[in-house]
PDB file of C-alpha atoms in Angstrom:
ATOM      1  CA  MET A   1     109.336 -41.478  12.835  1.00  0.00           C
ATOM      2  CA  SER A   2     110.578 -44.744  14.213  1.00  0.00           C
ATOM      3  CA  SER A   3     108.858 -46.430  17.137  1.00  0.00           C
ATOM      4  CA  THR A   4     111.991 -45.941  19.237  1.00  0.00           C
ATOM      5  CA  ARG A   5     111.674 -42.188  18.894  1.00  0.00           C
ATOM      6  CA  PHE A   6     107.985 -42.333  19.869  1.00  0.00           C
ATOM      7  CA  GLU A   7     108.864 -44.484  22.876  1.00  0.00           C
ATOM      8  CA  ALA A   8     111.530 -41.995  23.947  1.00  0.00           C
ATOM      9  CA  ILE A   9     109.062 -39.100  23.687  1.00  0.00           C
ATOM     10  CA  GLU A  10     106.439 -41.090  25.590  1.00  0.00           C
ATOM     11  CA  THR A  11     108.949 -41.885  28.345  1.00  0.00           C
ATOM     12  CA  ALA A  12     110.010 -38.243  28.597  1.00  0.00           C
ATOM     13  CA  LEU A  13     106.417 -37.037  28.824  1.00  0.00           C
ATOM     14  CA  HIS A  14     105.639 -39.334  31.739  1.00  0.00           C
ATOM     15  CA  ARG A  15     108.697 -38.662  33.878  1.00  0.00           C
ATOM     16  CA  SER A  16     108.052 -37.413  37.357  1.00  0.00           C
ATOM     17  CA  ILE A  17     109.276 -33.953  38.276  1.00  0.00           C
ATOM     18  CA  PRO A  18     111.945 -34.174  40.981  1.00  0.00           C
ATOM     19  CA  HIS A  19     111.401 -32.163  44.141  1.00  0.00           C
ATOM     20  CA  VAL A  20     114.073 -29.526  44.711  1.00  0.00           C
ATOM     21  CA  GLN A  21     114.622 -28.268  48.237  1.00  0.00           C
ATOM     22  CA  MET A  22     115.382 -24.553  48.171  1.00  0.00           C
ATOM     23  CA  PRO A  23     118.102 -23.425  50.613  1.00  0.00           C
ATOM     24  CA  SER A  24     115.940 -20.504  51.683  1.00  0.00           C
ATOM     25  CA  ALA A  25     112.499 -19.080  51.039  1.00  0.00           C
ATOM     26  CA  LYS A  26     114.061 -15.914  49.593  1.00  0.00           C
ATOM     27  CA  ILE A  27     116.079 -16.361  46.419  1.00  0.00           C
ATOM     28  CA  SER A  28     118.143 -13.288  47.286  1.00  0.00           C
ATOM     29  CA  ASP A  29     119.544 -15.217  50.289  1.00  0.00           C
ATOM     30  CA  PHE A  30     121.408 -17.648  48.030  1.00  0.00           C
ATOM     31  CA  PHE A  31     121.480 -16.039  44.564  1.00  0.00           C
ATOM     32  CA  ALA A  32     125.099 -15.565  43.401  1.00  0.00           C
ATOM     33  CA  SER A  33     126.412 -17.194  46.568  1.00  0.00           C
ATOM     34  CA  HIS A  34     128.978 -19.178  44.553  1.00  0.00           C
ATOM     35  CA  VAL A  35     130.628 -16.318  42.684  1.00  0.00           C
ATOM     36  CA  PHE A  36     134.354 -15.556  42.695  1.00  0.00           C
ATOM     37  CA  THR A  37     133.920 -12.019  44.025  1.00  0.00           C
ATOM     38  CA  THR A  38     136.433  -9.360  44.995  1.00  0.00           C
ATOM     39  CA  GLU A  39     136.270 -10.542  48.606  1.00  0.00           C
ATOM     40  CA  THR A  40     136.931 -14.105  47.473  1.00  0.00           C
ATOM     41  CA  MET A  41     139.854 -12.957  45.343  1.00  0.00           C
ATOM     42  CA  ARG A  42     141.304 -11.100  48.322  1.00  0.00           C
ATOM     43  CA  LYS A  43     141.082 -14.290  50.392  1.00  0.00           C
ATOM     44  CA  TYR A  44     142.574 -16.717  47.846  1.00  0.00           C
ATOM     45  CA  LEU A  45     145.144 -14.549  46.021  1.00  0.00           C
ATOM     46  CA  SER A  46     148.373 -13.137  47.374  1.00  0.00           C
ATOM     47  CA  ASN A  47     148.276  -9.418  48.103  1.00  0.00           C
ATOM     48  CA  ASP A  48     150.490  -8.582  45.098  1.00  0.00           C
ATOM     49  CA  ALA A  49     148.394 -10.729  42.764  1.00  0.00           C
ATOM     50  CA  PHE A  50     145.166  -9.205  44.071  1.00  0.00           C
ATOM     51  CA  ILE A  51     146.465  -5.660  43.529  1.00  0.00           C
ATOM     52  CA  SER A  52     147.603  -6.548  39.992  1.00  0.00           C
ATOM     53  CA  VAL A  53     144.267  -8.124  39.083  1.00  0.00           C
ATOM     54  CA  MET A  54     142.291  -5.190  40.444  1.00  0.00           C
ATOM     55  CA  ALA A  55     144.531  -2.739  38.573  1.00  0.00           C
ATOM     56  CA  ALA A  56     143.992  -4.705  35.349  1.00  0.00           C
ATOM     57  CA  ILE A  57     140.225  -4.681  35.913  1.00  0.00           C
ATOM     58  CA  GLU A  58     140.182  -0.924  36.506  1.00  0.00           C
ATOM     59  CA  THR A  59     142.475  -0.003  33.611  1.00  0.00           C
ATOM     60  CA  GLY A  60     141.489  -2.699  31.150  1.00  0.00           C
ATOM     61  CA  ASN A  61     145.097  -3.825  30.704  1.00  0.00           C
ATOM     62  CA  LYS A  62     146.002  -7.436  30.025  1.00  0.00           C
ATOM     63  CA  ILE A  63     147.419  -9.608  32.770  1.00  0.00           C
ATOM     64  CA  SER A  64     150.493 -11.804  32.402  1.00  0.00           C
ATOM     65  CA  HIS A  65     150.228 -15.554  31.970  1.00  0.00           C
ATOM     66  CA  GLU A  66     151.908 -16.031  35.342  1.00  0.00           C
ATOM     67  CA  LEU A  67     149.234 -13.910  37.015  1.00  0.00           C
ATOM     68  CA  ALA A  68     146.519 -15.697  35.051  1.00  0.00           C
ATOM     69  CA  ASN A  69     147.866 -19.015  36.335  1.00  0.00           C
ATOM     70  CA  GLN A  70     147.761 -17.687  39.908  1.00  0.00           C
ATOM     71  CA  VAL A  71     144.155 -16.587  39.427  1.00  0.00           C
ATOM     72  CA  ALA A  72     143.235 -19.966  37.931  1.00  0.00           C
ATOM     73  CA  ALA A  73     144.868 -21.792  40.845  1.00  0.00           C
ATOM     74  CA  ALA A  74     143.032 -19.558  43.329  1.00  0.00           C
ATOM     75  CA  MET A  75     139.730 -20.139  41.531  1.00  0.00           C
ATOM     76  CA  LYS A  76     140.331 -23.896  41.556  1.00  0.00           C
ATOM     77  CA  GLU A  77     141.142 -23.884  45.278  1.00  0.00           C
ATOM     78  CA  TRP A  78     137.997 -21.819  45.945  1.00  0.00           C
ATOM     79  CA  ALA A  79     135.822 -24.091  43.782  1.00  0.00           C
ATOM     80  CA  MET A  80     137.176 -27.219  45.458  1.00  0.00           C
ATOM     81  CA  SER A  81     136.409 -25.688  48.861  1.00  0.00           C
ATOM     82  CA  LEU A  82     132.774 -25.595  47.690  1.00  0.00           C
ATOM     83  CA  ASP A  83     132.949 -29.327  46.855  1.00  0.00           C
ATOM     84  CA  ALA A  84     133.247 -28.804  43.110  1.00  0.00           C
ATOM     85  CA  THR A  85     134.055 -31.988  41.239  1.00  0.00           C
ATOM     86  CA  GLN A  86     134.977 -30.416  37.889  1.00  0.00           C
ATOM     87  CA  PHE A  87     136.946 -27.250  37.199  1.00  0.00           C
ATOM     88  CA  TYR A  88     137.817 -25.783  33.809  1.00  0.00           C
ATOM     89  CA  PRO A  89     139.704 -22.480  34.094  1.00  0.00           C
ATOM     90  CA  LEU A  90     139.426 -20.019  31.246  1.00  0.00           C
ATOM     91  CA  VAL A  91     143.138 -19.214  31.226  1.00  0.00           C
ATOM     92  CA  SER A  92     143.615 -20.837  27.842  1.00  0.00           C
ATOM     93  CA  THR A  93     141.031 -18.475  26.353  1.00  0.00           C
ATOM     94  CA  LEU A  94     142.532 -15.226  27.688  1.00  0.00           C
ATOM     95  CA  ASN A  95     143.919 -14.146  24.347  1.00  0.00           C
ATOM     96  CA  TRP A  96     141.527 -16.151  22.167  1.00  0.00           C
ATOM     97  CA  PHE A  97     140.634 -13.188  20.005  1.00  0.00           C
ATOM     98  CA  ASP A  98     144.267 -12.247  19.474  1.00  0.00           C
ATOM     99  CA  ARG A  99     145.126 -15.815  18.464  1.00  0.00           C
ATOM    100  CA  ARG A 100     142.084 -15.956  16.203  1.00  0.00           C
ATOM    101  CA  LYS A 101     143.177 -12.825  14.364  1.00  0.00           C
ATOM    102  CA  THR A 102     146.758 -13.985  13.857  1.00  0.00           C
ATOM    103  CA  ARG A 103     146.081 -17.644  13.055  1.00  0.00           C
ATOM    104  CA  ASN A 104     142.667 -17.176  11.488  1.00  0.00           C
ATOM    105  CA  LEU A 105     141.439 -20.341  13.218  1.00  0.00           C
ATOM    106  CA  PHE A 106     137.771 -19.523  12.849  1.00  0.00           C
ATOM    107  CA  PRO A 107     137.283 -17.696   9.541  1.00  0.00           C
ATOM    108  CA  SER A 108     133.486 -17.930   9.778  1.00  0.00           C
ATOM    109  CA  PHE A 109     133.545 -15.710  12.868  1.00  0.00           C
ATOM    110  CA  VAL A 110     135.627 -12.928  11.317  1.00  0.00           C
TER     111      VAL A 110
END
């Protein structure tokens, strides 16, 4: 190994552990507090969009791209309200498996 690698390992081994202030003594008080739940969907989506999303969840049907865009916009608005600085919606991956089958983009995963 080179001396640079040894120096990097030595530096990593001697780093101080940062103190993390827990929001509460009980983890259950804050666990999953930043999750886009049904209540959050109801707040950020229009009534028609909320009903369509819930129907798709219950039946397992696909949602339209227009509805997916509404959900992504609602999720972004919700995330930004929590002071998020980065947001990457998964709308582009909705039909990833369908595209993979038709285009055979990832043959090693087939």
